[in-house]
Amino acid sequence: MLRNDPLVIAGKTLHSRFFLGTGRFPNPYVQIEAIKASKAEVLTFAIRRVNLEHPDEDAILQHLEGMSFTYLPNTSGAKTAEEAVRIARLAKASGLSDWIKVEISANEKTLLPDPVETLRATEQLVKEGFVVLPYTSDDPILCKRLEEAGAAAVMPGGAPIGTGLGILNPYNLGLIIEEANVPVIVDAGLGSAADVAQAMELGADAVLMNTPVAKAKDPVRMARAMKLAIEAGRLAYLAGRIPKKKYATASSPQNFILK
């Protein structure tokens, strides 16, 4: 964690740029150890998997007792803005969190976010005082519209959820980052530490992932690898890479003569 380079979202200061999903781990022990290895401060989970009547007793959250996190519940499973808003209200009423990841997918095969419904839900939830982080496609115009609607951050996918294909369109992602006045968190489709480092080197403010860690052969080691990749990519971005050139340039002066 880079203590002198915090991430601020809706006034909250975070020192980790790793947002970690809590699903799909083989068992609670591995889940907890992976969370510890990741050093993540923000955890996300589907609200539909949580017992909202007794959230502290839920199978997902009860294992995190004694650990401090910012919870980012998501509206996974919603197919319309109305469904997403209703789910978010239930989570807030339960005392779970006023942060919400808007996730609306109309196609179960691709799970790509519905742009129209995502924007509608974001507008409504912002009006109701939620800290809204919408999961969206890598469309620069849509990301700007979500920002204008009051999103606290935008979360474009690198590729469809769970595919592990990496960043399919670095050009679009670069445009989104260049134009954004809110944090950009790359969400979905990443598969390796190399993908994560690429996202951070492009200038992303953070990365959210679940499947690449949870379904790895060794989730705990993978969590640590992703943490280090995030830090390395961020440092490289801040350091500023050399420009790409067509021809070679000697690293030693050509006029240097040994005597």
mmCIF file of C-alpha atoms in Angstrom:
data_model
loop_
_atom_site.group_PDB
_atom_site.id
_atom_site.type_symbol
_atom_site.label_atom_id
_atom_site.label_comp_id
_atom_site.label_asym_id
_atom_site.label_seq_id
_atom_site.Cartn_x
_atom_site.Cartn_y
_atom_site.Cartn_z
ATOM 1 C CA MET A 1 0.000 0.000 0.000
ATOM 2 C CA LEU A 2 1.274 3.442 -0.931
ATOM 3 C CA ARG A 3 0.498 5.490 2.157
ATOM 4 C CA ASN A 4 1.453 8.776 0.502
ATOM 5 C CA ASP A 5 -0.858 8.132 -2.464
ATOM 6 C CA PRO A 6 -4.382 7.654 -1.097
ATOM 7 C CA LEU A 7 -7.539 7.085 -3.117
ATOM 8 C CA VAL A 8 -10.463 9.295 -2.115
ATOM 9 C CA ILE A 9 -14.049 8.363 -3.000
ATOM 10 C CA ALA A 10 -16.977 10.439 -1.733
ATOM 11 C CA GLY A 11 -14.737 11.922 0.972
ATOM 12 C CA LYS A 12 -13.509 8.528 2.196
ATOM 13 C CA THR A 13 -9.749 7.967 2.124
ATOM 14 C CA LEU A 14 -8.530 4.524 1.080
ATOM 15 C CA HIS A 15 -4.933 3.348 1.070
ATOM 16 C CA SER A 16 -5.578 0.166 -0.901
ATOM 17 C CA ARG A 17 -6.582 0.354 -4.557
ATOM 18 C CA PHE A 18 -7.717 -3.271 -4.549
ATOM 19 C CA PHE A 19 -11.507 -3.797 -4.365
ATOM 20 C CA LEU A 20 -12.204 -7.476 -3.765
ATOM 21 C CA GLY A 21 -15.322 -9.555 -4.352
ATOM 22 C CA THR A 22 -16.253 -12.147 -1.729
ATOM 23 C CA GLY A 23 -17.986 -14.821 -3.809
ATOM 24 C CA ARG A 24 -16.817 -18.101 -5.351
ATOM 25 C CA PHE A 25 -14.087 -18.917 -2.817
ATOM 26 C CA PRO A 26 -13.769 -22.642 -2.020
ATOM 27 C CA ASN A 27 -14.430 -22.103 1.704
ATOM 28 C CA PRO A 28 -14.590 -19.322 4.338
ATOM 29 C CA TYR A 29 -11.041 -19.968 5.582
ATOM 30 C CA VAL A 30 -9.507 -19.437 2.142
ATOM 31 C CA GLN A 31 -11.743 -16.410 1.657
ATOM 32 C CA ILE A 32 -10.505 -14.755 4.851
ATOM 33 C CA GLU A 33 -6.854 -15.542 4.179
ATOM 34 C CA ALA A 34 -7.154 -14.152 0.651
ATOM 35 C CA ILE A 35 -8.782 -10.975 1.951
ATOM 36 C CA LYS A 36 -5.929 -10.567 4.431
ATOM 37 C CA ALA A 37 -3.316 -11.140 1.710
ATOM 38 C CA SER A 38 -4.985 -8.631 -0.594
ATOM 39 C CA LYS A 39 -4.920 -5.839 2.008
ATOM 40 C CA ALA A 40 -8.209 -4.710 0.419
ATOM 41 C CA GLU A 41 -10.250 -2.168 2.335
ATOM 42 C CA VAL A 42 -13.383 -2.381 0.164
ATOM 43 C CA LEU A 43 -15.302 -5.632 -0.185
ATOM 44 C CA THR A 44 -18.158 -6.181 -2.603
ATOM 45 C CA PHE A 45 -20.878 -8.831 -2.642
ATOM 46 C CA ALA A 46 -24.286 -9.434 -4.197
ATOM 47 C CA ILE A 47 -27.085 -8.170 -1.970
ATOM 48 C CA ARG A 48 -29.279 -11.070 -3.065
ATOM 49 C CA ARG A 49 -26.855 -13.436 -1.295
ATOM 50 C CA VAL A 50 -27.080 -11.611 2.046
ATOM 51 C CA ASN A 51 -29.724 -12.100 4.736
ATOM 52 C CA LEU A 52 -30.811 -8.482 5.060
ATOM 53 C CA GLU A 53 -32.901 -9.189 8.151
ATOM 54 C CA HIS A 54 -29.771 -10.262 10.023
ATOM 55 C CA PRO A 55 -26.770 -9.082 7.962
ATOM 56 C CA ASP A 56 -24.297 -9.625 10.832
ATOM 57 C CA GLU A 57 -25.299 -13.295 10.946
ATOM 58 C CA ASP A 58 -25.010 -13.805 7.210
ATOM 59 C CA ALA A 59 -22.740 -16.585 5.981
ATOM 60 C CA ILE A 60 -20.688 -14.091 3.980
ATOM 61 C CA LEU A 61 -20.270 -11.347 6.557
ATOM 62 C CA GLN A 62 -20.087 -13.270 9.818
ATOM 63 C CA HIS A 63 -16.589 -14.519 9.015
ATOM 64 C CA LEU A 64 -15.341 -10.925 8.810
ATOM 65 C CA GLU A 65 -16.079 -10.167 12.455
ATOM 66 C CA GLY A 66 -13.365 -8.058 14.048
ATOM 67 C CA MET A 67 -12.113 -6.770 10.692
ATOM 68 C CA SER A 68 -12.880 -3.281 9.408
ATOM 69 C CA PHE A 69 -13.988 -2.787 5.804
ATOM 70 C CA THR A 70 -16.014 -0.500 3.607
ATOM 71 C CA TYR A 71 -18.784 -2.633 2.170
ATOM 72 C CA LEU A 72 -19.811 -2.131 -1.443
ATOM 73 C CA PRO A 73 -22.938 -4.257 -1.955
ATOM 74 C CA ASN A 74 -23.953 -4.729 -5.577
ATOM 75 C CA THR A 75 -27.252 -5.151 -7.368
ATOM 76 C CA SER A 76 -26.206 -8.236 -9.328
ATOM 77 C CA GLY A 77 -29.266 -10.015 -10.672
ATOM 78 C CA ALA A 78 -31.180 -6.816 -11.415
ATOM 79 C CA LYS A 79 -32.413 -6.503 -14.983
ATOM 80 C CA THR A 80 -33.960 -3.024 -14.755
ATOM 81 C CA ALA A 81 -33.280 0.262 -13.011
ATOM 82 C CA GLU A 82 -36.358 -0.252 -10.850
ATOM 83 C CA GLU A 83 -35.065 -3.602 -9.603
ATOM 84 C CA ALA A 84 -31.624 -2.153 -8.861
ATOM 85 C CA VAL A 85 -33.078 0.802 -6.946
ATOM 86 C CA ARG A 86 -35.296 -1.489 -4.896
ATOM 87 C CA ILE A 87 -32.379 -3.764 -4.008
ATOM 88 C CA ALA A 88 -30.216 -0.785 -3.028
ATOM 89 C CA ARG A 89 -32.942 0.602 -0.778
ATOM 90 C CA LEU A 90 -33.256 -2.735 1.016
ATOM 91 C CA ALA A 91 -29.500 -2.829 1.642
ATOM 92 C CA LYS A 92 -29.464 0.698 3.009
ATOM 93 C CA ALA A 93 -32.517 0.080 5.212
ATOM 94 C CA SER A 94 -30.780 -2.944 6.736
ATOM 95 C CA GLY A 95 -27.886 -0.728 7.798
ATOM 96 C CA LEU A 96 -25.504 -2.572 5.510
ATOM 97 C CA SER A 97 -24.138 0.405 3.562
ATOM 98 C CA ASP A 98 -25.073 3.549 1.671
ATOM 99 C CA TRP A 99 -22.415 2.693 -0.913
ATOM 100 C CA ILE A 100 -23.857 0.752 -3.831
ATOM 101 C CA LYS A 101 -22.423 -0.818 -6.952
ATOM 102 C CA VAL A 102 -25.078 -0.585 -9.636
ATOM 103 C CA GLU A 103 -24.921 -3.742 -11.710
ATOM 104 C CA ILE A 104 -27.703 -4.312 -14.246
ATOM 105 C CA SER A 105 -27.399 -7.017 -16.909
ATOM 106 C CA ALA A 106 -30.192 -7.922 -19.307
ATOM 107 C CA ASN A 107 -28.338 -10.720 -21.118
ATOM 108 C CA GLU A 108 -27.374 -13.729 -18.994
ATOM 109 C CA LYS A 109 -24.951 -15.009 -21.634
ATOM 110 C CA THR A 110 -22.710 -11.948 -21.790
ATOM 111 C CA LEU A 111 -23.633 -10.256 -18.466
ATOM 112 C CA LEU A 112 -22.732 -6.966 -20.130
ATOM 113 C CA PRO A 113 -24.189 -3.942 -18.334
ATOM 114 C CA ASP A 114 -27.356 -2.368 -19.728
ATOM 115 C CA PRO A 115 -26.296 1.239 -20.436
ATOM 116 C CA VAL A 116 -29.752 2.826 -20.383
ATOM 117 C CA GLU A 117 -30.927 1.121 -17.196
ATOM 118 C CA THR A 118 -27.575 1.702 -15.480
ATOM 119 C CA LEU A 119 -27.772 5.434 -16.130
ATOM 120 C CA ARG A 120 -31.386 5.586 -14.950
ATOM 121 C CA ALA A 121 -30.587 3.754 -11.728
ATOM 122 C CA THR A 122 -27.551 5.917 -11.070
ATOM 123 C CA GLU A 123 -29.568 9.113 -11.473
ATOM 124 C CA GLN A 124 -32.251 7.913 -9.066
ATOM 125 C CA LEU A 125 -29.916 6.543 -6.400
ATOM 126 C CA VAL A 126 -27.766 9.678 -6.416
ATOM 127 C CA LYS A 127 -30.934 11.709 -5.771
ATOM 128 C CA GLU A 128 -31.635 9.454 -2.780
ATOM 129 C CA GLY A 129 -28.218 10.074 -1.251
ATOM 130 C CA PHE A 130 -26.403 6.860 -2.153
ATOM 131 C CA VAL A 131 -22.700 6.752 -2.972
ATOM 132 C CA VAL A 132 -23.096 5.198 -6.408
ATOM 133 C CA LEU A 133 -20.376 3.275 -8.226
ATOM 134 C CA PRO A 134 -21.882 1.957 -11.473
ATOM 135 C CA TYR A 135 -20.463 -1.014 -13.344
ATOM 136 C CA THR A 136 -20.504 -0.041 -16.996
ATOM 137 C CA SER A 137 -19.112 -0.875 -20.401
ATOM 138 C CA ASP A 138 -15.891 0.736 -21.624
ATOM 139 C CA ASP A 139 -17.825 3.481 -23.442
ATOM 140 C CA PRO A 140 -16.212 6.906 -22.843
ATOM 141 C CA ILE A 141 -19.469 8.783 -23.521
ATOM 142 C CA LEU A 142 -21.502 6.630 -21.143
ATOM 143 C CA CYS A 143 -18.861 6.957 -18.425
ATOM 144 C CA LYS A 144 -19.012 10.732 -18.773
ATOM 145 C CA ARG A 145 -22.827 10.670 -18.548
ATOM 146 C CA LEU A 146 -22.628 8.577 -15.378
ATOM 147 C CA GLU A 147 -20.152 11.035 -13.893
ATOM 148 C CA GLU A 148 -22.472 13.919 -14.768
ATOM 149 C CA ALA A 149 -25.331 12.029 -13.108
ATOM 150 C CA GLY A 150 -23.388 12.106 -9.843
ATOM 151 C CA ALA A 151 -21.569 8.765 -9.747
ATOM 152 C CA ALA A 152 -18.816 8.811 -7.105
ATOM 153 C CA ALA A 153 -16.673 6.680 -9.433
ATOM 154 C CA VAL A 154 -17.129 4.866 -12.733
ATOM 155 C CA MET A 155 -16.330 1.187 -13.126
ATOM 156 C CA PRO A 156 -15.782 0.173 -16.762
ATOM 157 C CA GLY A 157 -15.182 -3.487 -17.498
ATOM 158 C CA GLY A 158 -12.003 -4.659 -19.170
ATOM 159 C CA ALA A 159 -13.933 -7.619 -20.634
ATOM 160 C CA PRO A 160 -17.149 -9.509 -19.807
ATOM 161 C CA ILE A 161 -17.467 -10.706 -16.191
ATOM 162 C CA GLY A 162 -15.515 -13.841 -15.350
ATOM 163 C CA THR A 163 -13.942 -14.282 -18.789
ATOM 164 C CA GLY A 164 -10.372 -13.494 -17.758
ATOM 165 C CA LEU A 165 -9.750 -12.019 -21.204
ATOM 166 C CA GLY A 166 -7.984 -8.955 -19.832
ATOM 167 C CA ILE A 167 -8.337 -5.439 -21.195
ATOM 168 C CA LEU A 168 -9.821 -5.866 -24.666
ATOM 169 C CA ASN A 169 -9.864 -2.164 -25.524
ATOM 170 C CA PRO A 170 -7.041 -0.230 -23.827
ATOM 171 C CA TYR A 171 -7.707 2.721 -26.147
ATOM 172 C CA ASN A 172 -11.232 3.218 -24.822
ATOM 173 C CA LEU A 173 -10.115 2.734 -21.253
ATOM 174 C CA GLY A 174 -7.407 5.336 -21.755
ATOM 175 C CA LEU A 175 -9.979 7.809 -23.087
ATOM 176 C CA ILE A 176 -12.242 7.199 -20.088
ATOM 177 C CA ILE A 177 -9.377 7.828 -17.673
ATOM 178 C CA GLU A 178 -8.244 10.926 -19.551
ATOM 179 C CA GLU A 179 -11.707 12.514 -19.445
ATOM 180 C CA ALA A 180 -12.819 11.448 -15.955
ATOM 181 C CA ASN A 181 -13.066 13.807 -12.999
ATOM 182 C CA VAL A 182 -13.974 10.954 -10.650
ATOM 183 C CA PRO A 183 -12.010 7.785 -9.881
ATOM 184 C CA VAL A 184 -11.978 5.092 -12.564
ATOM 185 C CA ILE A 185 -12.067 1.533 -11.231
ATOM 186 C CA VAL A 186 -11.531 -1.249 -13.754
ATOM 187 C CA ASP A 187 -14.112 -3.909 -12.991
ATOM 188 C CA ALA A 188 -14.577 -7.323 -14.629
ATOM 189 C CA GLY A 189 -12.740 -9.444 -17.157
ATOM 190 C CA LEU A 190 -9.243 -9.296 -15.724
ATOM 191 C CA GLY A 191 -7.438 -12.597 -15.325
ATOM 192 C CA SER A 192 -3.815 -12.108 -14.369
ATOM 193 C CA ALA A 193 -1.387 -9.848 -12.572
ATOM 194 C CA ALA A 194 -0.272 -8.610 -16.005
ATOM 195 C CA ASP A 195 -3.835 -7.450 -16.758
ATOM 196 C CA VAL A 196 -3.980 -5.628 -13.434
ATOM 197 C CA ALA A 197 -0.629 -3.930 -13.965
ATOM 198 C CA GLN A 198 -1.746 -2.823 -17.435
ATOM 199 C CA ALA A 199 -4.922 -1.277 -16.039
ATOM 200 C CA MET A 200 -2.986 0.648 -13.422
ATOM 201 C CA GLU A 201 -0.288 1.754 -15.883
ATOM 202 C CA LEU A 202 -3.037 3.168 -18.087
ATOM 203 C CA GLY A 203 -3.981 5.371 -15.139
ATOM 204 C CA ALA A 204 -6.864 3.516 -13.518
ATOM 205 C CA ASP A 205 -7.377 4.544 -9.916
ATOM 206 C CA ALA A 206 -8.234 1.056 -8.664
ATOM 207 C CA VAL A 207 -9.181 -2.449 -9.742
ATOM 208 C CA LEU A 208 -12.108 -4.607 -8.637
ATOM 209 C CA MET A 209 -11.965 -8.349 -9.080
ATOM 210 C CA ASN A 210 -13.336 -11.575 -7.679
ATOM 211 C CA THR A 211 -13.075 -14.588 -9.985
ATOM 212 C CA PRO A 212 -9.331 -14.239 -10.815
ATOM 213 C CA VAL A 213 -8.563 -14.562 -7.107
ATOM 214 C CA ALA A 214 -11.334 -16.840 -5.857
ATOM 215 C CA LYS A 215 -10.995 -19.430 -8.643
ATOM 216 C CA ALA A 216 -7.204 -19.449 -8.810
ATOM 217 C CA LYS A 217 -5.466 -22.693 -7.840
ATOM 218 C CA ASP A 218 -4.089 -20.821 -4.809
ATOM 219 C CA PRO A 219 -6.397 -17.866 -4.050
ATOM 220 C CA VAL A 220 -4.234 -16.563 -1.209
ATOM 221 C CA ARG A 221 -1.095 -16.344 -3.318
ATOM 222 C CA MET A 222 -3.080 -14.861 -6.182
ATOM 223 C CA ALA A 223 -4.527 -12.198 -3.900
ATOM 224 C CA ARG A 224 -1.027 -11.161 -2.902
ATOM 225 C CA ALA A 225 0.129 -11.225 -6.528
ATOM 226 C CA MET A 226 -2.736 -8.953 -7.558
ATOM 227 C CA LYS A 227 -1.986 -6.585 -4.673
ATOM 228 C CA LEU A 228 1.644 -6.293 -5.764
ATOM 229 C CA ALA A 229 0.639 -5.853 -9.420
ATOM 230 C CA ILE A 230 -1.665 -2.989 -8.465
ATOM 231 C CA GLU A 231 1.117 -1.293 -6.539
ATOM 232 C CA ALA A 232 3.680 -1.857 -9.309
ATOM 233 C CA GLY A 233 1.322 -0.579 -11.993
ATOM 234 C CA ARG A 234 0.448 2.498 -9.958
ATOM 235 C CA LEU A 235 4.120 3.286 -9.307
ATOM 236 C CA ALA A 236 4.909 2.851 -13.005
ATOM 237 C CA TYR A 237 2.060 5.199 -13.941
ATOM 238 C CA LEU A 238 3.237 7.841 -11.489
ATOM 239 C CA ALA A 239 6.843 7.434 -12.628
ATOM 240 C CA GLY A 240 5.942 7.951 -16.294
ATOM 241 C CA ARG A 241 7.062 5.446 -18.918
ATOM 242 C CA ILE A 242 9.385 6.346 -21.775
ATOM 243 C CA PRO A 243 7.677 7.118 -25.102
ATOM 244 C CA LYS A 244 7.515 4.383 -27.710
ATOM 245 C CA LYS A 245 9.741 4.989 -30.736
ATOM 246 C CA LYS A 246 10.175 3.306 -34.079
ATOM 247 C CA TYR A 247 13.970 3.060 -33.984
ATOM 248 C CA ALA A 248 16.600 2.134 -31.429
ATOM 249 C CA THR A 249 18.431 4.603 -29.226
ATOM 250 C CA ALA A 250 21.704 3.641 -27.601
ATOM 251 C CA SER A 251 21.710 3.796 -23.828
ATOM 252 C CA SER A 252 25.368 4.890 -23.809
ATOM 253 C CA PRO A 253 26.619 8.026 -25.627
ATOM 254 C CA GLN A 254 28.039 7.198 -29.062
ATOM 255 C CA ASN A 255 30.938 9.611 -28.593
ATOM 256 C CA PHE A 256 32.173 7.876 -25.447
ATOM 257 C CA ILE A 257 35.748 6.609 -26.079
ATOM 258 C CA LEU A 258 37.759 4.349 -23.792
ATOM 259 C CA LYS A 259 41.322 5.516 -23.200
#
